[in-house]
Backbone as a ProteinNet text record, in pm:
[ID]
protein_1_A
[PRIMARY]
MITHRTLRTLAAAIAVVLPRRLRRLVHTHLLGYELASTASIGHSFIDVDRLVLGERARIGHLVVMRGCERVVLGTGAVVLMLVWVNSVRRSTGYFAGLESRRPELVMGDHSMISALHLIDACDLVELGDYAAIAGFGSIVQTHAVDVENMVQDARPIRLGEYAMVATHCVLLPGAVVPPRSIVAAGSTVTKALHVEHQVYAGSPARPARALDPAMAFLHRTTSEIA
[TERTIARY]
1308.5	1386.2	1301.8	1268.6	1206.3	1293.3	1245.5	1290.3	1242.5	1120.3	1059.3	1122.9	1178.4	1250.3	1180.5	1047	981	972.3	934.7	908.7	1047.2	1166.4	1283.2	1316.5	1280	1320.2	1223.2	1104.8	1007	1055.5	1105	1159	1285.8	1373.2	1494.7	1450.6	1344.6	1309.4	1259.5	1170.8	1115.5	1218.3	1323.9	1434.7	1504.9	1511.9	1583.6	1533.1	1404.9	1355.6	1328.1	1350.7	1333.4	1446.6	1415.3	1522.9	1618.2	1735.7	1850.4	1811	1741	1711.4	1617.3	1511.7	1426.1	1500.3	1581.6	1637.6	1736.3	1785	1885.6	1798.2	1676.2	1597.8	1548.2	1520.6	1482.4	1599.5	1705.5	1828.1	1864.5	1861.9	1904.9	1802.5	1674.1	1574.7	1498.1	1460.9	1370.9	1471.6	1586.6	1669.5	1778	1818.2	1901.6	2049.4	2067.8	2199.8	2292.7	2414.9	2495.2	2582.1	2544.2	2602	2664.6	2784.4	2860.1	2787.1	2815.4	2752	2779.8	2914.6	2958	2945.3	2897.4	2874.9	2745.8	2735.5	2629.3	2592.5	2461.3	2413.3	2337.6	2360.1	2279.8	2157.4	2098.7	1971.7	2009.8	2011.6	2063.2	1969.2	1973.8	1886.8	1975.2	1983.5	2059.1	1982.6	1983.5	1897.9	1985.4	2049.8	2141.4	2111.5	2156.1	2127.7	2185.3	2312	2377.5	2465.7	2462.4	2553.4	2613.4	2752.9	2817.6	2896.1	2881.8	2963.4	3040.3	3169.7	3260.8	3249.3	3327.5	3333.9	3365.3	3284.4	3314.2	3306.6	3263.3	3231.8	3123.6	3118.1	3007.4	2970.8	2854	2788.6	2717.2	2757.5	2697.1	2574	2512.1	2378.8	2372.7	2258.7	2226.5	2313.5	2349.4	2409.9	2301.1	2340.3	2228.9	2330.5	2282.7	2339.9	2241.9	2237.5	2137.2	2194.9	2125.5	2158.4	2271.1	2357.4	2469.3	2421.9	2493.9	2465.3	2538.4	2648.4	2716.5	2786.3	2780.1	2866.4	2920.2	3062.2	3141.2	3216.9	3208.3	3286.3	3369.9	3489.9	3582	3585.6	3662.7	3675.3	3720.5	3638.4	3673.4	3651.8	3610.6	3579.9	3469.9	3476.3	3384.2	3332.2	3210	3149.8	3082.9	3129.2	3070.5	2944.2	2881.7	2772	2767	2649.9	2623	2696.7	2729.6	2783.1	2681.7	2698.4	2588.6	2672.6	2616.2	2675.7	2564.9	2586.5	2489.9	2534.8	2458.9	2480.7	2380.9	2403.3	2301.9	2327.9	2226.8	2233.3	2247.5	2306.2	2330.3	2184	2105.2	1963.1	1882.6	1939.5	1863.1	1882.2	1992.1	2007.8	2100.6	2138.9	2240.1	2377.1	2475.3	2604.6	2604	2534.8	2535.1	2668.2	2690.8	2841.2	2947.7	2911.7	3019.3	2988.4	3010.2	2971.3	3058.2	3173	3256.6	3231.5	3135.6	3095.6	3048.5	3105.8	3066.8	3006.5	2898.3	2839.6	2840.3	2966.2	2998.8	3086	3073.5	3171.4	3219.9	3358.8	3423.5	3541.2	3524.7	3612.4	3692	3821.1	3906.9	3909.8	3962.5	3984.6	4025.4	3963.1	4002.5	4013.1	3947.5	3939.1	3831.7	3827.7	3740.9	3687.5	3566.1	3504.9	3446.2	3508.3	3460.5	3336.9	3300.6	3167.9	3163.1	3032	3009.6	3083.9	3084.5	3147.2	3032.6	3053.2	2965.7	3047.2	2998.2	3058.6	2975.8	3014	2948.1	3010.8	2925.1	2972.9	2909.1	2895.7	2842.3	2934.8	3068.1	3165.3	3219.5	3316.1	3371.8	3448.9	3413.6	3503.5	3554.1	3688.2	3765.5	3866.8	3861.2	3934.9	4031.5	4164.8	4237.3	4238.4	4306.2	4311.7	4372	4319	4357.7	4349.4	4291.1	4280.9	4177	4173.7	4079.4	4042.5	3917.4	3868	3839.3	3924.9	3920.1	3873.5	3877.5	3828.1	3679.6	3639.8	3487.4	3490.3	3370.6	3350.1	3421.9	3480.1	3537.1	3438.5	3458.1	3379.5	3459.6	3381.5	3450.7	3360.8	3405.8	3306.2	3353.5	3300.6	3334.1	3270.7	3176	3111.3	3116.5	3121.9	3120.3	3070.1	3041	2997.5	3111.6	3098.6	3202	3144	3187.4	3124.3	3168	3251.5	3274.7	3175.5	3149.9	3050.1	2923.7	2892	2759.5	2690.5	2776.8	2730.4	2797	2739.1	2782.2	2913.5	3005.8	3125.3	3142.3	3202.8	3226.2	3353.7	3445.4	3554.8	3593.8	3647.9	3659.4	3765.3	3745	3830.3	3902	4030	4094.4	4176.9	4178.3	4269.5	4359.5	4482.2	4557.6	4569.8	4630.2	4640.3	4704.9	4657.7	4713.1	4721.5	4645.5	4634.6	4539.8	4548.6	4452.5	4419.5	4288.3	4244.6	4193	4262.3	4219.3	4089.5	4075.8	3935.5	3920.9	3798.2	3771.6	3847.5	3863.6	3933.2	3835.6	3869.7	3796.4	3869.5	3799.4	3861	3782.1	3831.8	3762.8	3782.5	3694.1	3696.3	3825	3867.3	3997.5	4093.3	4068	4164.1	4213.1	4352.5	4397.6	4490.4	4481.3	4580.1	4649.8	4799.1	4887.1	4880.6	4924.7	4929.2	5032.3	5003.3	5098.9	5128.8	5024.8	5032.2	4921.4	4932.6	4837.6	4810.7	4672.4	4617.7	4601.4	4660	4643	4518.9	4472.8	4347.9	4330.4	4197	4180.1	4232	4278.7	4341.3	4252.7	4288.5	4218.2	4292.8	4236.2	4309.1	4229.5	4298.1	4232.6	4277.3	4364.2	4411.2	4482.5	4538.3	4608.1	4746.8	4772.4	4904.3	4968.4	5097.1	5170.1	5273.4	5340.7	5450.8	5405.2	5430.7	5413.7	5490.9	5453.6	5530.5	5545.8	5427.9	5431.7	5307.6	5329.6	5209.5	5187.3	5068.6	5011.9	4930.4	4959.1	4884.1	4866.1	4742.8	4718	4602.1	4582.2	4484.7	4525.9	4569	4558.8	4674.9	4654.7	4756.3	4887.4	4982.2	5121.7	5203.6	5312.5	5389.9	5448	5431.9	5475.9	5584.4	5583.6	5695.7	5690.2	5806.7	5816.7	5750.1	5714.9	5678	5782	5808.2	5890.9	5832.9	5886.9	5816.9	5794.4	5881.1	5869.6	5765.9	5698.6	5613.7	5485.6	5437.5	5347	5226.5	5182.6	5056.1	5045.8	5155.2	5151.1	5170.4	5161.6	5181.7	5061.9	4960.1	4863	4792.5	4720.3	4637.4	4487.1	4440	4291.4	4244.2	4127.9	4056.6	4055.7	4023.9	4019.1	4123.2	4165.7	4270.6	4225.5	4242.2	4181.3	4261.3
-10068.5	-10029.9	-10065.3	-9986.3	-10025	-10115.5	-10218.2	-10306.4	-10304.1	-10272.8	-10252.8	-10152.8	-10202.5	-10097.5	-9967.2	-9980	-9846.7	-9767	-9824	-9750	-9673	-9757.3	-9692.3	-9569.2	-9583.3	-9469.2	-9357.3	-9374.1	-9269.2	-9199.7	-9275.3	-9221.3	-9143.2	-9185.6	-9114	-8976.6	-8985.1	-8871	-8757.7	-8798.9	-8712.3	-8648.1	-8726	-8690.6	-8552.9	-8547.6	-8436.2	-8317.7	-8297.1	-8158.4	-8145.6	-8242.6	-8232.1	-8143.8	-8086.5	-8010.5	-8137.1	-8090.5	-8175.7	-8291.2	-8260	-8358.5	-8459.4	-8428	-8527.6	-8600.9	-8530.4	-8604.4	-8714.8	-8677	-8785.2	-8893.8	-8880.5	-8973.7	-9070.3	-9006.5	-9089.3	-9179.7	-9116.4	-9188	-9315.8	-9282.3	-9386.9	-9489.7	-9448.9	-9527.5	-9608.3	-9526.5	-9582.2	-9647.7	-9588.4	-9657	-9733.3	-9723.3	-9810.1	-9770.3	-9642.2	-9598.3	-9578.3	-9610.3	-9606.5	-9484.4	-9378.7	-9258.2	-9214.6	-9192.2	-9155	-9019.6	-8999.1	-8882.7	-8758.3	-8745	-8604.9	-8616	-8717.8	-8728.9	-8646.4	-8605.4	-8531.3	-8552.2	-8539.4	-8546.6	-8424	-8346.9	-8231.9	-8264.1	-8169.2	-8192.7	-8267.7	-8396.1	-8480.4	-8615.7	-8665.7	-8794.4	-8906.6	-8995.5	-9106	-9221.7	-9302.9	-9423.4	-9534	-9595.4	-9717.9	-9816.2	-9943	-10046.6	-10020.3	-9983.7	-9960.7	-9842.1	-9756.7	-9643.1	-9635.7	-9611.3	-9601.2	-9484.4	-9391.7	-9258.9	-9257.2	-9239.4	-9234.8	-9093.2	-9075.9	-8956.9	-8846.4	-8731.8	-8606.9	-8631.1	-8744.8	-8765.4	-8688.7	-8633.7	-8548.2	-8556.2	-8561.3	-8567.7	-8425.8	-8341.8	-8213.9	-8200.8	-8088.3	-8061	-8108.8	-8150.6	-8165.5	-8286.1	-8371.8	-8505.6	-8604.2	-8681.2	-8804.7	-8925	-9029.9	-9158.2	-9251.4	-9339.5	-9437.1	-9560.5	-9680.7	-9812.3	-9871.3	-9812.4	-9881	-9993.9	-10094	-10188.2	-10147.5	-10059.6	-10009.9	-9887	-9798.5	-9663	-9642.3	-9622.6	-9611.9	-9476.6	-9396	-9282.6	-9299.1	-9294.7	-9315.3	-9187.7	-9187.6	-9063.1	-8944.4	-8838.5	-8708.8	-8703.9	-8817.8	-8815.6	-8717.6	-8657.6	-8554.4	-8575.8	-8568.5	-8556.7	-8428.1	-8324.1	-8190.4	-8196.6	-8079.9	-8051.8	-8107.1	-8143.3	-8167.1	-8279.3	-8387.6	-8502.7	-8611.9	-8675	-8793.4	-8924.8	-9005.7	-9137.7	-9237.9	-9317.5	-9401	-9540.7	-9651.5	-9774	-9874.5	-10001.3	-10097.5	-10217.1	-10244.9	-10354.7	-10488.3	-10592	-10714.2	-10782.5	-10759.6	-10822.5	-10791.7	-10685.9	-10660.2	-10744.7	-10818.1	-10912.2	-10843.3	-10729.4	-10669.4	-10721.1	-10717.3	-10769.8	-10914.5	-11002.1	-11131.8	-11198.4	-11294.8	-11349.2	-11280.5	-11158.9	-11087.5	-11109.4	-11224.5	-11261.3	-11181.9	-11130.7	-11067.5	-10908.7	-10864.2	-10708.8	-10675.9	-10551.7	-10491.2	-10347.2	-10320.6	-10193.7	-10099.5	-10048.5	-9983.7	-9862.1	-9769.8	-9660.7	-9665	-9671.2	-9682.2	-9584.3	-9495	-9370.7	-9389.8	-9390.8	-9397.1	-9271	-9282	-9170.7	-9042.5	-8931.7	-8798.8	-8795.9	-8879.9	-8860.2	-8765.4	-8724	-8639.2	-8647.2	-8621.7	-8592.4	-8449.5	-8376.4	-8230.5	-8220.7	-8102.9	-8063.7	-8112	-8140.1	-8152.7	-8261.2	-8385.2	-8504.2	-8595.8	-8700.2	-8806.1	-8929.9	-9013.4	-9150	-9263	-9337.7	-9469.1	-9582.4	-9623.6	-9731.7	-9850.2	-9900.4	-10024.5	-10142.4	-10112.2	-10188.1	-10097.4	-10153.6	-10079.1	-9950.2	-9839.6	-9721.6	-9705.8	-9713.5	-9700.2	-9595.5	-9503.6	-9400.6	-9426.7	-9433.3	-9460.4	-9346.5	-9349.5	-9243.5	-9129.7	-9007	-8876.5	-8875.5	-8963.5	-8946.2	-8851.1	-8790.1	-8687.7	-8685.2	-8676.3	-8637	-8504.7	-8407.9	-8272.9	-8186.6	-8055.1	-7976.4	-8001.4	-8017	-8031.7	-8113.6	-8165.8	-8210.6	-8338.6	-8427.9	-8538.3	-8665.2	-8768.9	-8882.9	-9003.7	-9080.6	-9202.1	-9314.4	-9396.9	-9481.2	-9624.1	-9705.9	-9841.5	-9937.5	-9910.6	-9989.2	-9945.5	-10051.8	-10015	-10127.1	-10106.5	-10217.4	-10296.8	-10429.5	-10519.9	-10541.9	-10461.6	-10467.1	-10593.4	-10663.4	-10804.7	-10900.7	-10899.7	-10998.2	-10938.8	-10811.7	-10745.4	-10770.3	-10748.3	-10753.1	-10627.3	-10602.1	-10497.2	-10557.1	-10471.8	-10508.9	-10418.7	-10452.7	-10360	-10413.3	-10309.8	-10345.2	-10225.1	-10260.8	-10150.4	-10041.8	-9928.7	-9816.7	-9792.5	-9757.7	-9733.6	-9612.4	-9537.1	-9434.9	-9467.6	-9466.7	-9508.8	-9392.4	-9403.7	-9312.2	-9177.3	-9074.4	-8940.9	-8922	-8987	-8982	-8855.6	-8791.9	-8668.3	-8679.8	-8683.8	-8649.5	-8509.5	-8438.2	-8290.8	-8269.5	-8155.7	-8119.1	-8197.2	-8221.9	-8274.2	-8394.6	-8479	-8598.8	-8713.5	-8819.8	-8934.8	-9059.4	-9144.5	-9264.8	-9382.5	-9468.7	-9563.9	-9699.5	-9804.8	-9929.8	-9995.2	-10020.9	-10073.8	-9990.9	-9858	-9766.1	-9760.8	-9767.1	-9723.9	-9629.7	-9527	-9422.3	-9442	-9451.3	-9505.9	-9420.3	-9456.7	-9363.5	-9257.4	-9146.3	-9034.3	-8976.6	-8984	-8932.8	-8850.1	-8765.8	-8678.9	-8700.9	-8703.7	-8687.5	-8567.9	-8514.3	-8370	-8338	-8225.7	-8173.1	-8220.5	-8270.2	-8303.3	-8437.7	-8506.1	-8639.9	-8756.2	-8875	-8991.8	-9106.2	-9183	-9281.5	-9424.4	-9497.9	-9616	-9747.1	-9744	-9880.8	-9856.4	-9964.1	-9946.3	-9878.1	-9766.9	-9692.8	-9754	-9750.6	-9832.1	-9740.8	-9640	-9580.1	-9461.7	-9460	-9360.1	-9227.9	-9123	-8989.8	-8937.9	-8943	-8910.9	-8810.6	-8722.3	-8650.2	-8717.6	-8774.7	-8837.8	-8733.6	-8726.3	-8636.9	-8681.7	-8635.6	-8677.3	-8770	-8804.5	-8907.3	-9011.4	-9116.9	-9175.5	-9114.8	-9121.8	-9060.7	-9118.6	-9052.2	-9115.5	-9040.2	-9084.9	-9009.9	-8896.3	-8762.8	-8649.6	-8588.9	-8592.4	-8550.5	-8606.7	-8604.9	-8675.1	-8572.7	-8632	-8539.6	-8555.7	-8445.6	-8456.4	-8534.4	-8651.9	-8723.6	-8651.9	-8537.6	-8465.8	-8351.9	-8333.3	-8219.1	-8229.6	-8105.3	-8103.3	-8166.1	-8165.5	-8224.4	-8372.2	-8444.2	-8585.8	-8620.5	-8531.1	-8552.5	-8479.5	-8435.3	-8355	-8424.8	-8354.2	-8437.5	-8398.1	-8346.4	-8324.7	-8326.7	-8352.1	-8394.1	-8255.1	-8135.5	-8006.5	-7918.3	-7848.2	-7751.3	-7609.4	-7526	-7409	-7306.3
24444.5	24325.9	24206.4	24114.7	23994	23901.7	23855.7	23762.8	23613.5	23606.3	23464.4	23389.7	23262.3	23183.1	23155.8	23106.6	23061.5	23199.5	23311.4	23418.5	23481.5	23449.6	23489.4	23398	23273	23179.6	23213.4	23251.3	23291.6	23418.8	23523.6	23643.6	23608.8	23526.3	23486.9	23414.5	23329.4	23271.8	23372.3	23464.8	23558.9	23650.1	23692.1	23771.9	23718.2	23576.6	23523.3	23574.7	23588.9	23619.6	23767.6	23840.5	24004.9	24055	24191.4	24272.8	24318.3	24358	24383.4	24495.3	24582.7	24685.1	24636.6	24565.2	24528.6	24403.3	24330	24211.1	24277.2	24388.3	24447.5	24496.1	24550.5	24598	24486.7	24373.7	24263.1	24216	24208.7	24154.1	24245.5	24371.7	24474.4	24515.1	24539	24593.4	24471.7	24372.3	24261.7	24151.9	24125	24026.5	24085.1	24209.3	24272	24248.2	24195.4	24164	24309.1	24300.1	24420.5	24421.1	24492.7	24483.6	24632.5	24627.9	24750.7	24807	24938.3	24990.5	24936.3	24876.3	24819.5	24664.7	24613	24467.6	24426.8	24295	24258.4	24098.5	24074.8	23937.1	23908.3	23799.2	23760.6	23697.4	23631.4	23559.2	23440	23440.7	23336.9	23327.4	23215.5	23195.6	23194.9	23306.7	23334.1	23338.3	23235.4	23226.1	23198.5	23294.8	23275.7	23382.4	23366.1	23460.5	23603.8	23584.3	23728.7	23715.9	23818.1	23825	23954.5	23959.8	24067.9	24073.2	24172.2	24179	24299.8	24293.4	24408.8	24480.1	24582.2	24660.7	24561.9	24572.8	24486.4	24332.1	24295.4	24157.6	24113.1	23977.9	23949.6	23798.6	23782.9	23648.4	23623.8	23526.6	23524.7	23463.7	23429.2	23360.4	23219.5	23166.3	23036.8	22963.7	23066.6	23008.8	22982.7	22886.4	22857.1	22852.5	22948.5	22948.8	22939.1	22829.7	22810	22752.6	22780.5	22727.2	22801.2	22884.9	22933.3	23050.8	23052.4	23160.3	23303.6	23282	23396.8	23375	23461.3	23447.6	23584.1	23591.2	23723.5	23701.1	23791.5	23812.8	23942.2	23941.3	24049.6	24136.3	24253	24326.4	24247.1	24264.7	24193.5	24045.3	23979.1	23837	23802	23674.9	23634.4	23492.9	23468.2	23337.9	23325.9	23245.6	23243.8	23148.1	23119.9	23067.4	22901.3	22870.8	22726.5	22660.9	22740	22700.1	22679.9	22557.9	22527.6	22534.1	22625.7	22617.9	22597	22488.9	22425	22411.2	22446.1	22428.2	22387.7	22382.9	22336.5	22438.4	22519.7	22603.1	22537.9	22599.9	22538.4	22530.4	22593.9	22588.8	22464.5	22392.9	22278.7	22149.8	22153.3	22048.7	21936.8	21944	21850.7	21887	21781.6	21800.2	21854.2	21769.8	21779.2	21775.3	21863.4	21863.7	21951.5	21977.2	22066.7	22215	22267.7	22398.8	22498.9	22466.4	22561	22554.4	22484.7	22469.6	22608.6	22644.6	22773.4	22743.2	22742.7	22730.3	22850.1	22875.4	22999.3	22980	23069.4	23085.7	23217.4	23227.7	23348.4	23358.2	23456.4	23471.8	23601.7	23584	23704.8	23782	23898.1	23989.6	23920.4	23943	23901.3	23742.5	23675.3	23528.4	23491.2	23361.5	23315.2	23176.1	23146.8	23013.3	23023.8	22948.7	22942.1	22861.8	22803	22760	22601.8	22563.7	22418	22347.6	22403.6	22348.7	22325.6	22221.3	22198.6	22222.4	22318.9	22356.4	22327.9	22233.5	22198	22286.1	22372.7	22470.4	22448.4	22325.6	22296.5	22341	22351.5	22418.5	22518.1	22592.3	22701.7	22663.2	22734.6	22731.6	22855.1	22871.4	23000.7	23003.3	23100.6	23132.8	23255.9	23248.8	23372.9	23458.9	23568.5	23672.1	23606.4	23619.8	23564.7	23417.9	23347.9	23209.9	23177	23052.1	23015.3	22874.4	22840.7	22708.6	22713.1	22672.9	22711.1	22583.7	22590.9	22488.1	22461.9	22337.7	22304.3	22168.6	22138.1	22007.4	21960.6	22047.8	22009.3	22015.6	21926.1	21915.1	21959.5	22052	22085	22040	21941.9	21875	21885.8	21960.8	21992.7	21903.2	21810.7	21714.6	21573	21482.2	21342	21270.3	21137.6	21050.7	20994.4	21014.6	20945.1	20800.8	20682	20562	20500.5	20531.9	20470.1	20508	20633.5	20693.2	20724.6	20688.7	20695.4	20853.3	20949.4	21088.7	21146.1	21267.4	21361	21439.2	21446	21536.8	21630.6	21756.9	21861.4	21927.7	21976.3	22055.1	22136	22260.9	22360.9	22322.1	22381.4	22371.7	22510.7	22520.4	22661.1	22639.2	22743.4	22777.4	22891	22894.2	23007.2	23102.4	23218.5	23320.5	23272.6	23308.1	23259.5	23108.5	23043.4	22892.6	22866.1	22764.3	22727.5	22579.1	22547.8	22414.1	22389.8	22307.8	22275.3	22193.2	22164.3	22081.3	21949.8	21927.1	21788.8	21746.3	21830.8	21803.2	21777.4	21701.5	21677.2	21714.8	21816	21860.5	21804.4	21729.7	21656.6	21731.7	21700.1	21779.1	21790.7	21913.6	21941.3	21978.3	21979.1	22010.2	22140.6	22154.5	22291.7	22285.3	22384.3	22407.9	22532	22519.7	22613.7	22738.7	22847.8	22963.7	22934.3	22992.4	22996.7	22860.6	22762.3	22626.2	22605	22487.2	22443.5	22286.2	22261.3	22131.7	22087.8	21973.5	21954.7	21875.2	21880.4	21841.1	21689.5	21665.4	21527.1	21481.2	21565.1	21533.4	21526.2	21457.3	21471.3	21512.2	21612.9	21656	21607.1	21535.6	21460.8	21525.6	21623	21668.4	21804.1	21861	21982.6	21949.3	22033.3	22026.6	22145.3	22156.5	22263.8	22340.4	22269.3	22341	22427	22550.9	22637.4	22631.9	22685	22682.8	22540.3	22469.6	22325.7	22295.8	22201.5	22144.9	22017.9	21999.4	21872.1	21800.5	21667.6	21584.3	21444.7	21384.7	21235.9	21226.5	21110.2	21070.6	20973.4	21016.1	21146.1	21242.7	21368.6	21458.4	21472.4	21466.7	21488.6	21569.5	21633.4	21721.4	21639.6	21719.8	21658.5	21742.6	21866	21944.9	22088.5	22144.3	22285.4	22390.6	22503.9	22620.2	22718.3	22798.4	22905.5	23023.5	23067	23176.8	23299.7	23331.5	23455.3	23426.9	23319.1	23308	23410.2	23459.9	23560.1	23537	23391.8	23362.8	23399	23373.8	23384.4	23547.6	23630.8	23769.7	23854.4	23773.4	23831.4	23934.9	24027	24148.2	24139.3	24015.8	24003.5	23870.2	23851.2	23721.8	23650	23699	23633.5	23656.7	23558.8	23566.1	23571.6	23668.5	23684.8	23588.9
[MASK]
++++++++++++++++++++++++++++++++++++++++++++++++++++++++++++++++++++++++++++++++++++++++++++++++++++++++++++++++++++++++++++++++++++++++++++++++++++++++++++++++++++++++++++++++++++++++++++++++++++++++++++++++++++++++++++++++++

């Protein structure tokens, strides 16, 4: 396995244009990624320290993942095309004093990130089982400037199980979307939300209406809806 940072980046770049079998060999043998036999990676640039894909997990085409220390996709988890996941490793010296910072993307079983989203994983971005960043054009932003102290700050963002974020939403540092809840299109989540079975809407997002706990969406058994 390649350990030199520049050579790893070069191998990841070359893998983008290789046919499937050779691409898998580069990912597993040269970069040391842990891919289940039924997992797959499309023509995408994946330059992270550790990648773990469970059974039937899938990263689509034209995805960029860079700078993360760890990326995990559980069984059946999916990242569709044209998603950008960017992070900053702890070894760079940025975010001084944030010893607990985890530059990681962790996706539970059957969770999903659909197309054309921007994910800033300078701290942990975690999706629970069956959680989804759906639609397109959402921004998940774990870091921001602390203007009072003139330093970079970072806090994790979490989606609970069966939670969904719709089109063109913004999740800011420390945002938490409760299990079995929905963030409506165009909303901004600025903090930890707490009540399950709610639609949250607005900027900042607030409870808009209750969800029926028995609705099929909250009991689905797949990451993608046909």
